[in-house]
Short mmCIF file of C-alpha atoms and ligand atoms in Angstrom, two decimals:
data_model
loop_
_atom_site.label_atom_id
_atom_site.label_comp_id
_atom_site.label_asym_id
_atom_site.label_seq_id
_atom_site.Cartn_x
_atom_site.Cartn_y
_atom_site.Cartn_z
CA MET X 1 16.42 0.19 -20.48
CA LYS X 2 16.75 2.96 -17.78
CA ILE X 3 13.91 3.08 -14.72
CA LEU X 4 13.51 5.65 -12.12
CA VAL X 5 11.56 4.47 -9.23
CA VAL X 6 10.05 8.16 -6.82
CA GLY X 7 9.36 7.40 -3.33
CA GLY X 8 11.79 5.40 -0.82
CA GLY X 9 10.11 2.47 0.83
CA GLY X 10 9.81 -1.02 1.37
CA ARG X 11 7.28 -0.87 -1.39
CA GLU X 12 9.25 0.79 -3.40
CA HIS X 13 12.72 -1.47 -2.26
CA ALA X 14 10.54 -4.21 -3.52
CA ILE X 15 9.20 -3.20 -6.54
CA LEU X 16 13.40 -2.05 -7.95
CA SER X 17 14.38 -5.30 -6.70
CA ALA X 18 11.40 -7.78 -9.47
CA LEU X 19 12.95 -4.70 -11.76
CA LYS X 20 16.65 -5.16 -11.11
CA LYS X 21 15.60 -9.41 -12.68
CA SER X 22 14.43 -8.15 -15.91
CA PRO X 23 16.83 -8.63 -18.88
CA LYS X 24 15.34 -5.19 -20.78
CA VAL X 25 16.56 -3.06 -17.34
CA SER X 26 19.99 -2.04 -17.56
CA GLU X 27 20.28 0.72 -14.72
CA LEU X 28 17.82 1.49 -12.09
CA HIS X 29 17.66 4.72 -10.06
CA CYS X 30 15.35 5.82 -6.87
CA ALA X 31 14.50 8.98 -5.28
CA PRO X 32 14.99 9.94 -2.24
CA GLY X 33 15.35 5.83 -1.75
CA ASN X 34 16.58 4.74 0.92
CA GLY X 35 19.53 2.60 2.26
CA GLY X 36 19.14 -0.70 1.00
CA ILE X 37 17.70 0.98 -2.23
CA TYR X 38 21.14 2.42 -2.40
CA GLU X 39 22.79 -1.06 -2.89
CA ILE X 40 21.07 -1.76 -6.17
CA ALA X 41 20.24 1.46 -7.26
CA ALA X 42 21.32 5.12 -7.81
CA CYS X 43 19.28 6.90 -5.40
CA HIS X 44 19.17 10.71 -5.55
CA ASN X 45 17.96 13.05 -3.49
CA VAL X 46 14.50 14.44 -4.54
CA LYS X 47 11.27 14.60 -2.52
CA ALA X 48 8.67 11.86 -3.32
CA THR X 49 5.94 15.09 -3.40
CA ASP X 50 8.45 17.40 -5.95
CA ILE X 51 7.04 17.10 -9.65
CA ASP X 52 8.99 19.66 -10.85
CA GLY X 53 12.66 18.21 -9.01
CA MET X 54 11.15 14.56 -10.21
CA THR X 55 10.39 15.62 -13.72
CA ALA X 56 13.92 17.39 -13.93
CA LEU X 57 15.78 14.17 -12.49
CA ALA X 58 13.76 12.18 -15.39
CA ARG X 59 15.54 14.82 -17.92
CA GLU X 60 18.23 14.57 -16.74
CA LEU X 61 19.26 10.71 -16.42
CA ALA X 62 17.49 10.23 -19.55
CA ALA X 63 15.32 7.84 -17.89
CA ASP X 64 12.92 5.64 -19.94
CA TYR X 65 10.81 5.17 -18.10
CA VAL X 66 9.03 6.43 -15.22
CA PHE X 67 7.47 4.41 -12.67
CA VAL X 68 5.43 6.60 -9.53
CA ALA X 69 4.57 4.63 -6.70
CA PRO X 70 3.76 6.49 -3.76
CA ASP X 71 -0.11 7.87 -3.30
CA ASP X 72 1.25 11.92 -2.95
CA PRO X 73 2.95 11.88 -6.31
CA LEU X 74 0.12 10.28 -7.93
CA THR X 75 -2.97 12.73 -6.37
CA LEU X 76 -0.93 15.47 -6.73
CA GLY X 77 -0.15 14.73 -11.02
CA MET X 78 3.02 13.66 -11.12
CA VAL X 79 1.59 11.19 -13.87
CA ASP X 80 0.24 14.40 -15.94
CA ALA X 81 3.16 16.34 -15.23
CA LEU X 82 6.30 13.76 -16.46
CA GLU X 83 3.75 12.56 -19.85
CA ALA X 84 3.71 16.43 -20.92
CA ALA X 85 7.37 16.10 -20.59
CA GLY X 86 7.31 13.32 -23.08
CA ILE X 87 8.32 10.35 -20.28
CA LYS X 88 6.58 7.35 -20.32
CA ALA X 89 5.11 6.79 -16.46
CA PHE X 90 3.59 4.45 -14.31
CA GLY X 91 0.68 5.74 -12.22
CA PRO X 92 -2.38 6.83 -12.94
CA ARG X 93 -2.99 10.19 -13.31
CA ALA X 94 -4.46 12.67 -11.44
CA ASN X 95 -7.71 12.60 -12.63
CA ALA X 96 -7.80 8.47 -11.36
CA ALA X 97 -5.14 8.86 -8.46
CA ILE X 98 -8.74 10.46 -7.16
CA ILE X 99 -10.25 6.72 -6.70
CA GLU X 100 -7.59 7.23 -3.55
CA GLY X 101 -7.78 11.13 -2.92
CA SER X 102 -11.18 11.21 -2.82
CA LYS X 103 -13.19 8.97 -0.49
CA VAL X 104 -16.20 11.43 -0.71
CA PHE X 105 -15.56 11.15 -4.46
CA SER X 106 -14.71 6.92 -4.65
CA LYS X 107 -17.84 6.46 -2.54
CA SER X 108 -20.24 8.49 -4.84
CA PHE X 109 -18.54 6.72 -8.02
CA MET X 110 -19.16 2.92 -6.47
CA LYS X 111 -23.18 4.43 -6.09
CA ARG X 112 -23.16 5.59 -9.10
CA HIS X 113 -21.76 1.73 -10.51
CA GLY X 114 -23.24 -0.70 -8.43
CA ILE X 115 -20.09 -1.68 -6.58
CA PRO X 116 -20.95 -3.11 -3.15
CA THR X 117 -19.22 -0.62 -0.94
CA ALA X 118 -20.70 -0.24 3.29
CA ALA X 119 -24.51 2.23 3.42
CA TYR X 120 -22.59 6.18 4.40
CA GLU X 121 -23.66 10.13 4.04
CA THR X 122 -21.17 12.60 3.19
CA PHE X 123 -21.07 15.52 5.26
CA SER X 124 -19.07 19.43 5.39
CA ASP X 125 -20.84 20.28 8.78
CA ALA X 126 -20.18 19.35 11.93
CA GLU X 127 -23.84 19.48 13.19
CA SER X 128 -25.50 17.47 10.60
CA ALA X 129 -22.97 14.76 10.90
CA ILE X 130 -23.77 13.75 14.69
CA ALA X 131 -27.28 14.61 14.51
CA TYR X 132 -27.01 12.03 11.31
CA ILE X 133 -25.15 9.28 13.77
CA LYS X 134 -27.54 9.32 16.11
CA ALA X 135 -30.53 8.98 14.40
CA GLN X 136 -28.08 5.53 12.91
CA ASN X 137 -27.46 5.12 16.28
CA SER X 138 -25.50 2.42 15.14
CA TYR X 139 -21.83 1.73 17.07
CA PRO X 140 -19.02 0.85 15.86
CA ALA X 141 -20.05 3.88 13.85
CA VAL X 142 -16.94 4.45 11.15
CA ILE X 143 -15.61 8.03 10.15
CA LYS X 144 -12.83 8.73 7.51
CA CYS X 145 -11.66 12.53 6.43
CA ASP X 146 -12.07 12.69 2.52
CA GLY X 147 -7.97 13.23 1.42
CA LEU X 148 -5.19 11.94 1.68
CA ALA X 149 -4.13 11.21 5.78
CA LEU X 150 -0.98 9.15 6.17
CA GLY X 151 -3.28 6.31 6.79
CA LYS X 152 -5.00 7.45 9.66
CA GLY X 153 -7.56 9.61 8.53
CA VAL X 154 -10.11 6.50 9.60
CA ILE X 155 -12.29 6.65 12.87
CA ILE X 156 -13.98 3.57 13.95
CA ALA X 157 -16.03 4.70 16.81
CA GLN X 158 -17.20 2.96 19.40
CA ASP X 159 -20.17 5.20 20.69
CA PHE X 160 -21.69 7.94 20.47
CA ALA X 161 -18.82 10.34 22.74
CA GLU X 162 -15.67 9.36 20.76
CA ALA X 163 -17.94 9.80 17.39
CA ARG X 164 -18.59 13.23 18.68
CA GLU X 165 -15.46 13.90 18.96
CA ALA X 166 -13.86 12.55 16.01
CA VAL X 167 -16.68 14.37 14.24
CA VAL X 168 -15.75 17.72 16.26
CA SER X 169 -11.35 16.89 15.15
CA ILE X 170 -11.85 17.06 12.03
CA LEU X 171 -14.68 19.39 10.47
CA GLU X 172 -14.20 21.62 13.38
CA ASN X 173 -10.58 21.70 14.86
CA ALA X 174 -8.82 20.44 10.68
CA LYS X 175 -7.44 17.82 12.91
CA PHE X 176 -6.06 16.36 9.10
CA GLY X 177 -6.57 19.81 7.60
CA ALA X 178 -7.80 20.59 4.60
CA SER X 179 -7.98 16.17 3.81
CA GLY X 180 -10.38 16.79 6.49
CA ARG X 181 -12.79 19.75 5.41
CA GLU X 182 -15.37 16.62 4.62
CA ILE X 183 -16.08 13.75 6.02
CA VAL X 184 -17.91 10.28 5.51
CA VAL X 185 -19.92 8.27 7.84
CA GLU X 186 -20.23 5.25 7.11
CA GLU X 187 -21.31 1.52 7.88
CA TYR X 188 -20.01 -0.68 9.82
CA LEU X 189 -18.68 -3.89 7.89
CA ASP X 190 -17.92 -7.16 9.81
CA GLY X 191 -16.02 -9.71 8.45
CA VAL X 192 -13.10 -10.57 7.20
CA GLU X 193 -9.91 -8.02 5.16
CA ALA X 194 -7.73 -8.70 1.95
CA THR X 195 -6.41 -6.36 -0.36
CA VAL X 196 -6.57 -7.57 -4.07
CA LEU X 197 -3.86 -5.61 -5.89
CA ALA X 198 -4.24 -5.61 -9.46
CA PHE X 199 -3.34 -4.63 -13.31
CA THR X 200 -5.01 -3.01 -15.65
CA ASP X 201 -4.31 -0.66 -18.17
CA GLY X 202 -7.68 1.48 -18.03
CA LYS X 203 -9.37 -2.33 -20.55
CA VAL X 204 -8.85 -5.01 -18.62
CA VAL X 205 -7.38 -5.58 -14.79
CA ILE X 206 -5.48 -8.99 -13.75
CA PRO X 207 -5.82 -9.01 -10.55
CA MET X 208 -2.77 -10.61 -8.05
CA PRO X 209 -2.79 -13.51 -5.36
CA ALA X 210 -5.02 -11.68 -2.38
CA SER X 211 -3.38 -10.72 0.84
CA VAL X 212 -4.16 -9.40 3.87
CA ASP X 213 -1.78 -7.45 5.57
CA HIS X 214 -1.86 -6.09 9.99
CA LYS X 215 -2.61 -2.97 10.43
CA ARG X 216 -2.13 -2.07 14.78
CA ALA X 217 0.30 -2.52 15.56
CA LEU X 218 0.30 -5.14 18.37
CA ASP X 219 -0.18 -9.00 18.22
CA ASN X 220 -3.66 -9.68 18.51
CA ASP X 221 -4.44 -6.73 16.37
CA GLU X 222 -4.56 -4.27 19.54
CA GLY X 223 -2.73 -1.24 19.84
CA LEU X 224 -3.11 1.88 17.41
CA ASN X 225 -3.44 1.35 13.41
CA THR X 226 0.15 1.66 11.16
CA GLY X 227 0.92 2.11 7.31
CA GLY X 228 0.86 -1.93 8.14
CA MET X 229 2.82 -5.07 10.30
CA GLY X 230 3.52 -7.53 8.46
CA VAL X 231 1.49 -9.58 5.55
CA ILE X 232 1.12 -13.29 3.95
CA CYS X 233 0.01 -14.10 0.49
CA PRO X 234 -1.70 -15.57 -1.11
CA ALA X 235 -5.19 -15.00 2.12
CA PRO X 236 -6.01 -18.58 2.50
CA TYR X 237 -9.99 -17.82 2.91
CA TYR X 238 -9.80 -15.88 -0.93
CA THR X 239 -11.19 -18.70 -2.59
CA ALA X 240 -11.31 -19.23 -6.84
CA GLU X 241 -15.35 -18.67 -6.03
CA ILE X 242 -14.70 -15.28 -4.16
CA ALA X 243 -12.49 -14.01 -6.35
CA ALA X 244 -14.81 -14.54 -9.35
CA GLU X 245 -17.22 -12.77 -7.50
CA CYS X 246 -14.74 -10.25 -7.10
CA MET X 247 -14.28 -9.92 -11.05
CA LYS X 248 -17.63 -9.75 -11.40
CA SER X 249 -18.62 -7.43 -8.74
CA ILE X 250 -15.99 -5.16 -8.35
CA PHE X 251 -12.79 -5.24 -10.68
CA GLU X 252 -14.00 -5.35 -13.47
CA PRO X 253 -16.98 -2.64 -12.84
CA THR X 254 -14.69 -0.46 -11.30
CA VAL X 255 -11.99 0.24 -14.29
CA ARG X 256 -14.62 -0.28 -16.46
CA GLY X 257 -16.68 2.55 -14.79
CA LEU X 258 -13.66 4.89 -14.61
CA ALA X 259 -13.08 4.70 -18.29
CA ASP X 260 -16.38 5.22 -18.61
CA GLU X 261 -16.07 8.36 -17.06
CA GLY X 262 -13.22 9.53 -18.92
CA ARG X 263 -10.26 8.92 -15.90
CA ALA X 264 -8.96 6.07 -17.58
CA PHE X 265 -6.56 4.42 -14.88
CA LYS X 266 -3.18 2.55 -15.84
CA GLY X 267 -1.29 1.71 -13.00
CA CYS X 268 -1.69 -0.46 -10.27
CA LEU X 269 -4.83 -0.34 -8.46
CA TYR X 270 -5.49 -1.42 -5.05
CA PHE X 271 -8.65 -2.91 -3.23
CA GLY X 272 -9.55 -3.10 0.41
CA LEU X 273 -12.15 -5.14 0.52
CA MET X 274 -13.71 -7.07 3.65
CA LEU X 275 -15.42 -10.78 2.78
CA THR X 276 -19.13 -10.02 4.84
CA GLU X 277 -21.82 -12.27 5.54
CA GLY X 278 -23.18 -10.91 2.75
CA GLY X 279 -20.66 -10.82 0.10
CA VAL X 280 -17.61 -8.60 -0.82
CA LYS X 281 -17.63 -5.29 0.04
CA VAL X 282 -14.94 -2.68 -1.22
CA ILE X 283 -13.89 -0.89 2.30
CA GLU X 284 -10.77 1.37 -0.63
CA TYR X 285 -10.04 1.49 -3.31
CA ASN X 286 -5.61 3.13 -3.13
CA CYS X 287 -4.68 4.04 -6.71
CA ARG X 288 -0.30 2.37 -6.01
CA PHE X 289 1.01 -0.83 -4.36
CA GLY X 290 0.37 -1.22 -1.25
CA ASP X 291 2.83 -1.01 1.88
CA PRO X 292 4.03 -4.26 2.85
CA GLU X 293 1.87 -6.31 0.85
CA THR X 294 4.38 -5.50 -2.45
CA GLN X 295 7.02 -6.72 0.20
CA ALA X 296 4.95 -10.12 -0.03
CA VAL X 297 2.89 -10.38 -2.64
CA LEU X 298 5.85 -9.41 -5.79
CA PRO X 299 8.46 -11.57 -4.73
CA LEU X 300 5.57 -14.53 -5.40
CA LEU X 301 5.08 -12.95 -8.97
CA GLU X 302 7.15 -14.98 -11.99
CA THR X 303 6.64 -12.72 -15.18
CA ASP X 304 8.95 -9.80 -15.57
CA LEU X 305 7.49 -7.11 -14.03
CA PHE X 306 8.58 -4.36 -16.44
CA GLU X 307 7.78 -6.51 -19.44
CA ILE X 308 4.02 -5.72 -17.27
CA MET X 309 4.84 -2.55 -16.82
CA THR X 310 4.76 -1.48 -20.28
CA ALA X 311 2.45 -3.81 -21.14
CA VAL X 312 -0.06 -1.09 -18.50
CA ILE X 313 1.53 2.06 -20.20
CA ASP X 314 1.46 0.66 -24.16
CA GLU X 315 -2.52 -0.09 -22.96
CA LYS X 316 -1.98 -4.46 -24.13
CA LEU X 317 -2.23 -6.64 -21.08
CA ALA X 318 -4.73 -8.57 -23.13
CA GLN X 319 -1.80 -10.29 -24.08
CA LEU X 320 0.92 -10.31 -21.86
CA PRO X 321 -0.05 -13.60 -19.67
CA ILE X 322 1.11 -13.20 -16.82
CA LYS X 323 2.65 -15.95 -13.47
CA TRP X 324 2.73 -17.17 -10.19
CA SER X 325 4.24 -19.06 -7.74
CA ASP X 326 2.08 -21.66 -6.67
CA LYS X 327 4.33 -20.91 -2.78
CA SER X 328 2.93 -18.51 0.01
CA SER X 329 5.02 -15.95 1.52
CA ALA X 330 5.00 -13.90 4.67
CA CYS X 331 6.15 -10.72 5.60
CA VAL X 332 7.25 -9.37 8.96
CA VAL X 333 7.80 -5.79 9.50
CA MET X 334 10.54 -4.72 12.56
CA ALA X 335 9.46 -1.11 13.97
CA SER X 336 11.20 1.26 15.71
CA GLY X 337 10.20 1.05 19.75
CA GLY X 338 7.07 3.79 20.26
CA TYR X 339 6.20 3.68 16.43
CA PRO X 340 3.53 4.51 14.96
CA GLU X 341 4.24 7.66 17.74
CA LYS X 342 6.72 8.28 18.77
CA TYR X 343 10.66 7.08 17.60
CA ASP X 344 14.04 7.87 18.05
CA THR X 345 16.22 6.67 14.65
CA GLY X 346 19.44 6.18 13.92
CA PHE X 347 20.49 2.79 15.69
CA GLU X 348 23.05 0.61 14.43
CA ILE X 349 20.98 -2.35 12.21
CA GLY X 350 23.03 -5.47 13.06
CA GLY X 351 22.45 -9.35 12.47
CA LEU X 352 21.44 -8.55 8.86
CA GLU X 353 24.90 -10.55 7.28
CA ASN X 354 23.04 -13.62 9.02
CA VAL X 355 20.04 -14.06 6.98
CA THR X 356 20.13 -16.54 4.82
CA GLY X 357 16.12 -18.27 4.38
CA ALA X 358 14.77 -15.11 3.58
CA VAL X 359 14.49 -11.19 1.25
CA VAL X 360 15.51 -8.23 3.66
CA TYR X 361 13.40 -4.56 2.28
CA HIS X 362 14.78 -1.82 4.21
CA ALA X 363 11.37 0.88 4.23
CA GLY X 364 13.24 3.57 6.98
CA THR X 365 16.76 2.85 6.86
CA ALA X 366 19.59 4.54 5.88
CA ASN X 367 23.08 3.78 4.53
CA ASN X 368 26.37 5.18 5.57
CA GLU X 369 28.81 3.26 4.49
CA GLN X 370 31.71 6.05 4.64
CA ARG X 371 30.95 4.71 8.53
CA ALA X 372 31.37 1.33 7.80
CA THR X 373 34.57 1.64 5.71
CA ASP X 374 36.61 3.78 8.23
CA SER X 375 35.71 1.98 11.43
CA GLY X 376 34.00 -1.36 10.14
CA GLN X 377 30.69 0.08 12.23
CA CYS X 378 27.55 -1.18 10.43
CA LYS X 379 26.54 0.46 7.94
CA TYR X 380 22.70 0.40 8.00
CA VAL X 381 21.30 2.35 10.62
CA THR X 382 17.14 3.56 11.71
CA SER X 383 15.73 6.28 9.92
CA GLY X 384 12.09 5.95 10.06
CA GLY X 385 9.26 4.05 12.10
CA ARG X 386 8.55 1.18 10.02
CA VAL X 387 12.48 -0.63 9.66
CA LEU X 388 12.36 -3.64 7.73
CA GLY X 389 9.59 -6.01 6.54
CA ILE X 390 11.77 -9.16 6.13
CA THR X 391 10.16 -11.91 3.44
CA ALA X 392 10.05 -15.27 3.40
CA LEU X 393 9.15 -17.97 0.73
CA GLY X 394 7.32 -21.21 1.84
CA GLY X 395 5.64 -25.04 0.36
CA SER X 396 2.68 -23.25 2.94
CA LEU X 397 1.67 -20.79 4.79
CA ASP X 398 2.74 -22.38 7.49
CA GLU X 399 6.89 -22.88 6.39
CA ALA X 400 6.50 -19.37 5.13
CA LEU X 401 6.04 -17.75 8.66
CA GLU X 402 8.29 -20.67 10.63
CA THR X 403 11.26 -18.94 8.13
CA ALA X 404 10.06 -15.09 8.09
CA TYR X 405 10.47 -15.45 11.88
CA ARG X 406 13.35 -17.61 12.21
CA GLU X 407 15.47 -14.95 10.49
CA VAL X 408 13.51 -11.82 12.04
CA ALA X 409 15.20 -13.58 15.03
CA LYS X 410 19.27 -12.69 13.78
CA ILE X 411 18.42 -9.09 13.09
CA ASN X 412 18.63 -6.13 15.79
CA PHE X 413 18.06 -2.58 16.26
CA ASP X 414 17.51 -0.60 19.64
CA GLY X 415 14.28 -0.32 20.35
CA ALA X 416 13.56 -3.37 17.47
CA PHE X 417 9.80 -5.03 18.44
CA TYR X 418 7.14 -6.36 16.08
CA ARG X 419 4.77 -8.46 16.00
CA LYS X 420 4.86 -11.78 16.36
CA ASP X 421 1.25 -12.97 15.68
CA ILE X 422 1.53 -12.48 11.40
CA GLY X 423 -0.82 -14.75 10.32
CA ARG X 424 -1.84 -16.60 13.11
CA LYS X 425 -4.87 -16.10 13.07
CA ILE X 426 -5.74 -16.73 9.28
CA LYS X 427 -4.29 -20.25 9.11
CA MET X 428 -6.89 -22.60 7.78
P1 LIG Y 501 -8.79 2.83 5.07
O1 LIG Y 501 -8.06 3.22 5.61
O2 LIG Y 501 -9.89 2.25 4.69
O3 LIG Y 501 -8.48 1.17 4.93
O4 LIG Y 501 -9.08 2.30 6.13
C1 LIG Y 501 -7.93 1.43 7.40
C2 LIG Y 501 -8.94 0.19 8.21
O5 LIG Y 501 -10.20 1.03 9.18
C3 LIG Y 501 -9.72 -1.04 7.57
O6 LIG Y 501 -8.73 -1.87 6.98
C4 LIG Y 501 -10.77 -1.20 8.03
O7 LIG Y 501 -9.36 -2.56 9.09
C5 LIG Y 501 -11.13 -0.07 8.71
N1 LIG Y 501 -12.32 0.17 8.33
C6 LIG Y 501 -12.86 0.90 7.00
N2 LIG Y 501 -13.30 1.53 7.34
C7 LIG Y 501 -14.75 0.51 7.18
C8 LIG Y 501 -15.85 -0.32 7.94
N3 LIG Y 501 -16.87 0.32 7.37
N4 LIG Y 501 -15.91 -1.03 8.30
C9 LIG Y 501 -15.10 -1.41 9.18
N5 LIG Y 501 -13.41 -1.74 9.45
C10 LIG Y 501 -13.24 -0.31 8.33
N1 LIG Y 502 -1.41 -1.94 3.86
C1 LIG Y 502 -1.87 0.02 4.05
C2 LIG Y 502 -1.65 0.95 2.40
O1 LIG Y 502 -0.64 0.44 1.45
O2 LIG Y 502 -2.56 1.72 2.20
#
């Protein structure tokens, strides 16, 4: 089977690495890919959001399947376009991907189906939003853009002044463009977070082991929000009891609710959860695998990902047992100095050849094989904010973390930084 994976980050590198293990997969392609992906798949210069370009590429390659990994092509309808062209695709159609694409939709969806989430109101004019925040008089106040905003559309305002500034910047000054035409103002939830990725074919839902992302740039959860600086899996505090509660009150009602509304979701559904004293609540849905969660979760998968992908597409997930390793995994992200704000790229990455106990997933790297051959110089250079994700497995979380950090220390590039405390607060 010939598979084309859409995207070019650490998540896609982890997905391709899992697909590569399948005896049924004979050819892997990726667009646009990155330096590390280039080693295991043929990379094509088509943007992940270029729906016509990607459909044409899939046709030209005669790909048997296209795996659409990132949020934006999914919400833009790439799966719909591929299906219309007669090409099988993994991922939700646009009418289901809206669960991530519009927070106004996802909040009202949860209300309609009695799925626990933070109390909220939606607004499209600043004056009413500000009046509401003033009347609530409860801080922190959480303000969210309706649409996709590269993970930056959530503001946790500590006081009224900050909340007002956020509302004005989004609704009046269009800081996030059309994504911020509407906002959600919601209750602040106190608790610990967990991510649950789940396979679903629109009928059954099969959760993967829960993981914990670390979103802030710096140790002790300081600094700016990022795409994610490290992950551990499984989340030790996500007990079997909590898993059963989530299945009953969140996962099944979500999949059933979407199907009942004519929006059957097929693909990987991401549940961002807050474990509060009052039970588990949904912080957000995403319509895809998480990044970097995937880099910690998929290495624990023992079932063939290709088999799962086809079972999802063919709506036969109920018949497929899915097995997981009972090991723990830890993924530490190495980022470019300055990320998530301004950073430089093009720095050589050294020491990769010394990594023996971990898998290195490439996120923001470029491959300069020609230069390497000509001059013996390093083959990989940095090309993005998050550069690498180093994942180690272990018999315990401690062991996985120890190995991951030992291997991270062998890798270097100018300005490299990483959090030193991934998983530390979480250990039980
Ligand atoms: P989101 O983009 O919705 O995942 O939000 C980004 C981060 O903001 C989440 O991972 C949480 O840490 C935090 N967050 C979002 N909504 C809330 C909330 N209602 N209460 C507390 N924290 C929140
Ligand atoms: N790691 C958070 C996300 O993928 O949205």
